[in-house]
PDB file of N, CA and C in Angstrom:
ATOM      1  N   UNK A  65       0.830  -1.182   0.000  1.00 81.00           N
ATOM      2  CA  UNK A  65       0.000   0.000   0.000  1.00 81.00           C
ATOM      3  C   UNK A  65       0.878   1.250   0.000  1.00 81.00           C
ATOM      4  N   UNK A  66       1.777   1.301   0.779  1.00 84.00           N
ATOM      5  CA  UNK A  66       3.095   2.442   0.754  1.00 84.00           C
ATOM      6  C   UNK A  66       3.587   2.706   0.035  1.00 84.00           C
ATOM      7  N   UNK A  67       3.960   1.980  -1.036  1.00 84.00           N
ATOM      8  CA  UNK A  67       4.709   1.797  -2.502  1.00 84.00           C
ATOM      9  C   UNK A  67       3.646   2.428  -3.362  1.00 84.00           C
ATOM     10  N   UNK A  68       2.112   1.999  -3.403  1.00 87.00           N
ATOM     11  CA  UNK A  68       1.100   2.317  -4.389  1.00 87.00           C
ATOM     12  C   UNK A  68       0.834   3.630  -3.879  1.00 87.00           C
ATOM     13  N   UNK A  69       0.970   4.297  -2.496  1.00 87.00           N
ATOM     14  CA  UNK A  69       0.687   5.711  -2.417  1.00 87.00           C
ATOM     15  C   UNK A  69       1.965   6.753  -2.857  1.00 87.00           C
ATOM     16  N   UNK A  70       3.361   5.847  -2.642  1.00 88.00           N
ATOM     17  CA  UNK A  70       4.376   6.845  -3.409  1.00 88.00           C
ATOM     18  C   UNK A  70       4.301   6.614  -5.211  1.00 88.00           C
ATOM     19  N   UNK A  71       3.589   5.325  -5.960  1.00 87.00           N
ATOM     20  CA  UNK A  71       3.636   6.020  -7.461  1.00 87.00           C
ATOM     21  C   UNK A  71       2.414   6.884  -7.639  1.00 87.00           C
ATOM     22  N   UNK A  72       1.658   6.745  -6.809  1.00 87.00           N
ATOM     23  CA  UNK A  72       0.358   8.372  -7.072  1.00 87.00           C
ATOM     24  C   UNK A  72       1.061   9.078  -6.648  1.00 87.00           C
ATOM     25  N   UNK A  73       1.943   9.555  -5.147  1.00 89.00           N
ATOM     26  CA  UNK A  73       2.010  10.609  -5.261  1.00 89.00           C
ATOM     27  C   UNK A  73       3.110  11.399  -6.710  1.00 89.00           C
ATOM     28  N   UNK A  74       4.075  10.444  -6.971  1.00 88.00           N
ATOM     29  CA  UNK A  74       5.024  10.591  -7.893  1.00 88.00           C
ATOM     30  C   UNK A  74       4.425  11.284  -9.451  1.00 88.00           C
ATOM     31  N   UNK A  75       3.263  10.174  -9.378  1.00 86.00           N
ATOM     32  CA  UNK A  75       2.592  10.914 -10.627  1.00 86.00           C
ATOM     33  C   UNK A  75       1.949  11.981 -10.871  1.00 86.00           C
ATOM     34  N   UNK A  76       1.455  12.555  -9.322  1.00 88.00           N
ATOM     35  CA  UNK A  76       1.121  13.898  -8.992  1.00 88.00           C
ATOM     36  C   UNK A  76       1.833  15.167  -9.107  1.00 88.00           C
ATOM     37  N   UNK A  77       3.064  14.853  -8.841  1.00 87.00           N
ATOM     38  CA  UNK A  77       4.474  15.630  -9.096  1.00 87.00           C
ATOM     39  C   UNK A  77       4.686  15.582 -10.426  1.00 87.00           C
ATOM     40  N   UNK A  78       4.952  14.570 -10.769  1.00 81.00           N
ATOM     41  CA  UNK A  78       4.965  14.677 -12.784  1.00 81.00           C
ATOM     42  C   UNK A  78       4.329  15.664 -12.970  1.00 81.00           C
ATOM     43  N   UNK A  79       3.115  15.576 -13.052  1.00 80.00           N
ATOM     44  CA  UNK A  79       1.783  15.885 -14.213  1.00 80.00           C
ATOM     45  C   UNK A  79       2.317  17.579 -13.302  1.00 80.00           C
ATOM     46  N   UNK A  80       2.166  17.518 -12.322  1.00 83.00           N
ATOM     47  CA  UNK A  80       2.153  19.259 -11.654  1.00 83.00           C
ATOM     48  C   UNK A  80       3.719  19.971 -12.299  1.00 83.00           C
ATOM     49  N   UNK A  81       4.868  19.395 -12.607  1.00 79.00           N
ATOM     50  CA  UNK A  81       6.107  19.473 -13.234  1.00 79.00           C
ATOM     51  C   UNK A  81       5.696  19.958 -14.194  1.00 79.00           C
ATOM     52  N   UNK A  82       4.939  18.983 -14.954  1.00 74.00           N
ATOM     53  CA  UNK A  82       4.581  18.991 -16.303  1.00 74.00           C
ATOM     54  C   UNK A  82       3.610  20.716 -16.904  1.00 74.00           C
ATOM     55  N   UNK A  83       2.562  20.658 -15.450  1.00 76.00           N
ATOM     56  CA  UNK A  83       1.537  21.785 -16.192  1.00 76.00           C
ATOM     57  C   UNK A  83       2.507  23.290 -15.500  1.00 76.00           C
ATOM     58  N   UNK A  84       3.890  22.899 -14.745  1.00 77.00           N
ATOM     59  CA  UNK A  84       4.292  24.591 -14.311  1.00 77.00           C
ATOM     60  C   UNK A  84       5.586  24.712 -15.280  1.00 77.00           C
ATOM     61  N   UNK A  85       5.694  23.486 -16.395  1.00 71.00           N
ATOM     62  CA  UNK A  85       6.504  23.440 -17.288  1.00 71.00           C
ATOM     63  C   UNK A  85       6.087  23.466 -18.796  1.00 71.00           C
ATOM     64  N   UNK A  86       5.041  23.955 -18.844  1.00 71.00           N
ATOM     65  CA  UNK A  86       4.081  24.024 -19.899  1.00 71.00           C
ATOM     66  C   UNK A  86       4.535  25.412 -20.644  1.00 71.00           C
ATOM     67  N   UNK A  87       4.510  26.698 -19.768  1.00 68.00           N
ATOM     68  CA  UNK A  87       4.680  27.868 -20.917  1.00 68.00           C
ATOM     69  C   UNK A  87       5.962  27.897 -20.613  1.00 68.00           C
ATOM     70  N   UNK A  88       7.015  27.193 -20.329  1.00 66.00           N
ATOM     71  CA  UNK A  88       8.840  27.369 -20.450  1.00 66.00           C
ATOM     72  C   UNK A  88       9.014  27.462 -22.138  1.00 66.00           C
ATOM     73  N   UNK A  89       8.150  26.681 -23.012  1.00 66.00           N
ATOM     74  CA  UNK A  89       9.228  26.855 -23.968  1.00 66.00           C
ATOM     75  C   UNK A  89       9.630  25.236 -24.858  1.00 66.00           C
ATOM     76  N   UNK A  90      10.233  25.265 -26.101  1.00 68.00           N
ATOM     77  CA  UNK A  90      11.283  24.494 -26.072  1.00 68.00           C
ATOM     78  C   UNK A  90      12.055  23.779 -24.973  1.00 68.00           C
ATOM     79  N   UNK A  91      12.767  24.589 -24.207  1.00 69.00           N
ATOM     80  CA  UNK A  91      13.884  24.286 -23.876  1.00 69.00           C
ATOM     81  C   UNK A  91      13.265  23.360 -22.447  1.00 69.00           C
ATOM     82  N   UNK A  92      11.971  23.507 -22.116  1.00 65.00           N
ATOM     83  CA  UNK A  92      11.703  22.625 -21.166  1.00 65.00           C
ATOM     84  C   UNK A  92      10.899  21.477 -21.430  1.00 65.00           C
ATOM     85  N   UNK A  93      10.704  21.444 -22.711  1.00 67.00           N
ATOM     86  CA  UNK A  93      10.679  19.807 -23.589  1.00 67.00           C
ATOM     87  C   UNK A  93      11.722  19.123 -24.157  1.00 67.00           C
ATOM     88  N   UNK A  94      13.028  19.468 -24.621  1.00 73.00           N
ATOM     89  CA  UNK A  94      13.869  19.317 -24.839  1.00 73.00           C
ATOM     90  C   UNK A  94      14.462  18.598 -23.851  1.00 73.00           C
ATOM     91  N   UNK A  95      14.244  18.786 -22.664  1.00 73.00           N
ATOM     92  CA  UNK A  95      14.696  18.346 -21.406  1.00 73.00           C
ATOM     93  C   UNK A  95      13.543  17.061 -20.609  1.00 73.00           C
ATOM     94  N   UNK A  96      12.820  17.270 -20.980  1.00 72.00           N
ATOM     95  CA  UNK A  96      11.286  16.415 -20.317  1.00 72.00           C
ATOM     96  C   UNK A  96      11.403  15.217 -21.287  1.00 72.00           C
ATOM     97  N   UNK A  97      11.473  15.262 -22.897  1.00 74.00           N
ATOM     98  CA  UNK A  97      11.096  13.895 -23.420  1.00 74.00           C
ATOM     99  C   UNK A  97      12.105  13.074 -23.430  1.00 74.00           C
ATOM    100  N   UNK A  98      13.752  13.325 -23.562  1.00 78.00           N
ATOM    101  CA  UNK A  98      14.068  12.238 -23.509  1.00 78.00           C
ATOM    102  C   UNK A  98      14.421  11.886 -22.208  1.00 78.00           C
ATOM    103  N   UNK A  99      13.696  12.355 -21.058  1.00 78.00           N
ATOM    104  CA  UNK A  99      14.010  11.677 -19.856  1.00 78.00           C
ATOM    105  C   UNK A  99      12.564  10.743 -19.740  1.00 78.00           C
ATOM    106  N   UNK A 100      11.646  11.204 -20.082  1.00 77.00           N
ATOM    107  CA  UNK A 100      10.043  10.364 -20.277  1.00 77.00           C
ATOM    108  C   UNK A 100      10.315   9.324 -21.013  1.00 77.00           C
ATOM    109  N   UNK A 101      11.266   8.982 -22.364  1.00 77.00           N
ATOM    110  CA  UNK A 101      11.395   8.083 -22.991  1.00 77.00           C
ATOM    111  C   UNK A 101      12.370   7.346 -22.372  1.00 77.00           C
ATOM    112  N   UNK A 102      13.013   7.864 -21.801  1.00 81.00           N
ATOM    113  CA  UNK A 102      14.329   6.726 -20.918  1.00 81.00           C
ATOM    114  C   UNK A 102      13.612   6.020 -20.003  1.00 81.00           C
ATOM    115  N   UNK A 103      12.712   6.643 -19.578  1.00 82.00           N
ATOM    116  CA  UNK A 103      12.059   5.682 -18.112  1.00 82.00           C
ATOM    117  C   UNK A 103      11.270   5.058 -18.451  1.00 82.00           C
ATOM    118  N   UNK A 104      10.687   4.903 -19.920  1.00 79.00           N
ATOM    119  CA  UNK A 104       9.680   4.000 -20.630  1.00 79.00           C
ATOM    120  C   UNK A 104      10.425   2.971 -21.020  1.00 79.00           C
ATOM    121  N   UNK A 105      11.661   3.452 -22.141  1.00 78.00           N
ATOM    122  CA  UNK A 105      12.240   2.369 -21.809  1.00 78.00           C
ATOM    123  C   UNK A 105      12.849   0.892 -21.027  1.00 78.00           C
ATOM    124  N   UNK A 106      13.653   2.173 -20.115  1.00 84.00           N
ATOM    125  CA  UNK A 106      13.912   1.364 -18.639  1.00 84.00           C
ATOM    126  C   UNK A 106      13.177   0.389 -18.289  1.00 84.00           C
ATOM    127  N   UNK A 107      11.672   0.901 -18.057  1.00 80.00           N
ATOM    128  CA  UNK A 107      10.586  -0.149 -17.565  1.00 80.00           C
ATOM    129  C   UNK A 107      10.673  -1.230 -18.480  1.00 80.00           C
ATOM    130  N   UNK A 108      10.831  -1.248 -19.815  1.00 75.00           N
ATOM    131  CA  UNK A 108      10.552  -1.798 -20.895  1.00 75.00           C
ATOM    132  C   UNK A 108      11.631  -3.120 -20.673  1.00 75.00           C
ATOM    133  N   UNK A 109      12.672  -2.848 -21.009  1.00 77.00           N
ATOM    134  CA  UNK A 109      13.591  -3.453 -20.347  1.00 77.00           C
ATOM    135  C   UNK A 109      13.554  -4.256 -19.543  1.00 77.00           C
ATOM    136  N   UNK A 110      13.736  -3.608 -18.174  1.00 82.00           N
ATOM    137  CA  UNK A 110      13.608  -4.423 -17.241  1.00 82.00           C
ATOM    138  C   UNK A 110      12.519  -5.067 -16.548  1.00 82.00           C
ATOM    139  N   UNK A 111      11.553  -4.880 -16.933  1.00 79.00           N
ATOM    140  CA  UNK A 111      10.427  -5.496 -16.464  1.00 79.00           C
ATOM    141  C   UNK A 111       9.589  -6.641 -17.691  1.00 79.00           C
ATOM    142  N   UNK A 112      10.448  -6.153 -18.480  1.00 74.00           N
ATOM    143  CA  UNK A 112       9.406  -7.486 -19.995  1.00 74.00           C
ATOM    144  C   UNK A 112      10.507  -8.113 -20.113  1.00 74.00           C
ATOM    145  N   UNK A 113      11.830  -8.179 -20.631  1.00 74.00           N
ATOM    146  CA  UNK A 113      12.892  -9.102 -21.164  1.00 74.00           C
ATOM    147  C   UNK A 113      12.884 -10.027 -20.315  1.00 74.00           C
ATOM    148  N   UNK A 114      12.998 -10.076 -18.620  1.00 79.00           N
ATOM    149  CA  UNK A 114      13.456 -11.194 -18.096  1.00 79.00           C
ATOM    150  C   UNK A 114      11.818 -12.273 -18.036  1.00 79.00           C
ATOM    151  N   UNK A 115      10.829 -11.254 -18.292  1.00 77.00           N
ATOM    152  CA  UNK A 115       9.566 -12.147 -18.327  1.00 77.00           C
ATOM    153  C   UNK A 115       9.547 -13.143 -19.635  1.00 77.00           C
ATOM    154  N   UNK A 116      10.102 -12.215 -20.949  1.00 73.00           N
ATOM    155  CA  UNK A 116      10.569 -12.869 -22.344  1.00 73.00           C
ATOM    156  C   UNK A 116      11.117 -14.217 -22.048  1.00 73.00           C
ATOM    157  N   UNK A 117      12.317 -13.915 -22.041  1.00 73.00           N
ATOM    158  CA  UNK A 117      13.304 -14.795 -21.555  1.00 73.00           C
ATOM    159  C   UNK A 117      12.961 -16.156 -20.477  1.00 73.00           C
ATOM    160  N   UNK A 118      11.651 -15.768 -19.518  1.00 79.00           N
ATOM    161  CA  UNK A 118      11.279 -16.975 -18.917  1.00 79.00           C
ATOM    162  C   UNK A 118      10.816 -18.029 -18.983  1.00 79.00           C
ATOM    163  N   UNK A 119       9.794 -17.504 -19.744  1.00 76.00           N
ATOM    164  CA  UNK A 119       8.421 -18.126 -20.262  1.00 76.00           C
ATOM    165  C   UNK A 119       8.127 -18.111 -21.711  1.00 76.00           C
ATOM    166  N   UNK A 120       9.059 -17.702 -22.465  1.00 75.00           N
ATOM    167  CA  UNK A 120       8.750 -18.696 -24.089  1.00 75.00           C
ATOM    168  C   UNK A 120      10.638 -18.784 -25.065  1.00 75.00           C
ATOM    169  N   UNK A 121      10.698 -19.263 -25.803  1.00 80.00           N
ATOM    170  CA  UNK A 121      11.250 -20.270 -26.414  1.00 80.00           C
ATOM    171  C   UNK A 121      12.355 -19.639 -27.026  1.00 80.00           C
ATOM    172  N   UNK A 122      13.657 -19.595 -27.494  1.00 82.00           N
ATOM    173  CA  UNK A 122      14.360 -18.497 -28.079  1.00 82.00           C
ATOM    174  C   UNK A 122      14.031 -18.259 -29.404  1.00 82.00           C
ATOM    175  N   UNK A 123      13.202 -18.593 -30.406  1.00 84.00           N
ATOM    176  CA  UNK A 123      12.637 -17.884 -31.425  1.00 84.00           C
ATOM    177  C   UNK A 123      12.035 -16.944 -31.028  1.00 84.00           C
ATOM    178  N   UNK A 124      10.794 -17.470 -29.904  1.00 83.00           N
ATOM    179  CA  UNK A 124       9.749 -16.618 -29.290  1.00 83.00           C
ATOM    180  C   UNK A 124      10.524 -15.249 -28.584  1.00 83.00           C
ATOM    181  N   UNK A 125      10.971 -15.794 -27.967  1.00 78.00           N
ATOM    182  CA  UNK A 125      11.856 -14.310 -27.341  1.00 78.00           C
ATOM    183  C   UNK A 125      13.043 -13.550 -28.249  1.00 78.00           C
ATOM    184  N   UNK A 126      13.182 -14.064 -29.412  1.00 84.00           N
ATOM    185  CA  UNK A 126      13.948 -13.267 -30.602  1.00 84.00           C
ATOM    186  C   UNK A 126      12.923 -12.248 -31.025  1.00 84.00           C
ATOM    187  N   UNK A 127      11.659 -12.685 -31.259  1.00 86.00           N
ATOM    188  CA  UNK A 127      10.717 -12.135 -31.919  1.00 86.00           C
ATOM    189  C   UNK A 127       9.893 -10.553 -30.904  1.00 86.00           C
ATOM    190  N   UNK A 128      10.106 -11.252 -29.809  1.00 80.00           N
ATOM    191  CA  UNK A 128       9.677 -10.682 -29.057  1.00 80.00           C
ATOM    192  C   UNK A 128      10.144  -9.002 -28.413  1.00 80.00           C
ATOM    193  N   UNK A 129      11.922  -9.461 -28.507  1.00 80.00           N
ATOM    194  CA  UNK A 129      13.070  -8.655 -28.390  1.00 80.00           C
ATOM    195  C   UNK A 129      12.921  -7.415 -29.714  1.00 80.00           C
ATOM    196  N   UNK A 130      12.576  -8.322 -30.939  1.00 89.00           N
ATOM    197  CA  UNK A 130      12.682  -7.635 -31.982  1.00 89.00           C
ATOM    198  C   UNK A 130      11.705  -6.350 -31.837  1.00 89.00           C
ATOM    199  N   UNK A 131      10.393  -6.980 -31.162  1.00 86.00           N
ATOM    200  CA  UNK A 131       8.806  -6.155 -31.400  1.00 86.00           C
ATOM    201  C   UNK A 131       8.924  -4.882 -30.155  1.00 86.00           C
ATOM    202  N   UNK A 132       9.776  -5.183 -29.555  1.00 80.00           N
ATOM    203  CA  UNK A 132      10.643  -4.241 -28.139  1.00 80.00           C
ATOM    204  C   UNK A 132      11.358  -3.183 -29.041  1.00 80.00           C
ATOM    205  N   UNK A 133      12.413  -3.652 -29.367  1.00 86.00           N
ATOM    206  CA  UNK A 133      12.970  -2.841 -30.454  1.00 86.00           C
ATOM    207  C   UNK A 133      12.182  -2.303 -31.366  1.00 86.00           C
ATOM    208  N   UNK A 134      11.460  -2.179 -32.215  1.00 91.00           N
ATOM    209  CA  UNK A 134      10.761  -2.021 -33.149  1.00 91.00           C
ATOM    210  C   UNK A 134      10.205  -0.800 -32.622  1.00 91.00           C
ATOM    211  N   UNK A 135       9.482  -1.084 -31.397  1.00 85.00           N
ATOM    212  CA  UNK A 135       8.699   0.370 -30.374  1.00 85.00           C
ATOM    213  C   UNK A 135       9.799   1.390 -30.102  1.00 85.00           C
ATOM    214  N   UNK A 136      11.085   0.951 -29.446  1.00 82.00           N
ATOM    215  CA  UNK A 136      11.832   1.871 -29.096  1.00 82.00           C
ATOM    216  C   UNK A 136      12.155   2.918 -30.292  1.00 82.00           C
ATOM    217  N   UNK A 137      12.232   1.957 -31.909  1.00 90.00           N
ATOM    218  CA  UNK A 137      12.500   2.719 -32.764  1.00 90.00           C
ATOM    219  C   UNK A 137      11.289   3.402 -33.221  1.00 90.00           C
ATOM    220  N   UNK A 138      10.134   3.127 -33.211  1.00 89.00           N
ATOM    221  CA  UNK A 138       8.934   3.995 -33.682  1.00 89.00           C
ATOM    222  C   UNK A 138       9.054   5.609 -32.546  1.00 89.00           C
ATOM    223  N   UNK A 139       9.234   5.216 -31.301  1.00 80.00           N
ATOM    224  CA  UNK A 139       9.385   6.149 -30.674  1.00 80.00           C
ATOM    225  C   UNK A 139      10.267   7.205 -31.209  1.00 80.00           C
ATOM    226  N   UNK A 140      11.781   6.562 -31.646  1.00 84.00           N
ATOM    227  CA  UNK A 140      12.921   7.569 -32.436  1.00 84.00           C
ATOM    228  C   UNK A 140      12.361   8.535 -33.674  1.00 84.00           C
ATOM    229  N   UNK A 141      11.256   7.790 -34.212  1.00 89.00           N
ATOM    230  CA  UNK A 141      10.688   8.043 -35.278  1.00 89.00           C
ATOM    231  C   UNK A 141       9.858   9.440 -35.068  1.00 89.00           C
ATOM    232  N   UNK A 142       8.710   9.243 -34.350  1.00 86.00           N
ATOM    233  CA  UNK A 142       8.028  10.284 -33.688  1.00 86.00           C
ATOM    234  C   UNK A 142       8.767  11.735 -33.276  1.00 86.00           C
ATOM    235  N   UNK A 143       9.809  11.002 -32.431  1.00 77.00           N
ATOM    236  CA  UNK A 143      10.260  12.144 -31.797  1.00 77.00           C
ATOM    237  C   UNK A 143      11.257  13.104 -32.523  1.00 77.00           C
ATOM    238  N   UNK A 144      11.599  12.490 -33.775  1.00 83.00           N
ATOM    239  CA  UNK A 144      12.200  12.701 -34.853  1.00 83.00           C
ATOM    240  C   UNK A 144      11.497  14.307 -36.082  1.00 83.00           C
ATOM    241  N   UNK A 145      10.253  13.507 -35.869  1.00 84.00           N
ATOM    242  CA  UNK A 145       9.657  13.881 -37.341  1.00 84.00           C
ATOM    243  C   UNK A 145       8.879  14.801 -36.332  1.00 84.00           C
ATOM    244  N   UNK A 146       8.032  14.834 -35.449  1.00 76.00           N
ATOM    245  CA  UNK A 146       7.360  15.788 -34.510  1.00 76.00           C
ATOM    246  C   UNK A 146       7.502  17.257 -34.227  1.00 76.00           C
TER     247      UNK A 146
END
């Protein structure tokens, strides 16, 4: 329960970061997305590969790795062309 009241409050802080970082500018998105995309990652990472890796087969988890990758790069894409 302690853990689930520090990621609300955490996400409360985001989003309030987020709306007193709203008329900065550029330069305070520049700074916000690729730290938002690192921690998506991160999660991504570490919380799906070793599940990959547990529970299906090394084709399955080639494929799987690949469709991981694939997102990270659509993301490059977006944030690219945006």
């Amino acid at each position: 329960m302690l853990l689930q009241l520090l990621t609300a409050v955490a996400a409360l802080a985001g989003a309030a970061c987020s709306l007193l970082a709203e008329g900065s500018g550029a330069a305070a998105v520049a700074g916000i997305l690729p730290f938002t995309a690192g921690g998506f990652i991160y999660l991504g990472t570490v919380s799906v590969i070793p599940e990959i890796l547990r529970n299906s087969g090394p084709a399955q988890a080639l494929l799987q790795l690949l469709a991981l990758l694939a997102g990270v790069a659509m993301m490059l894409l977006v944030a690219h062309y945006e």
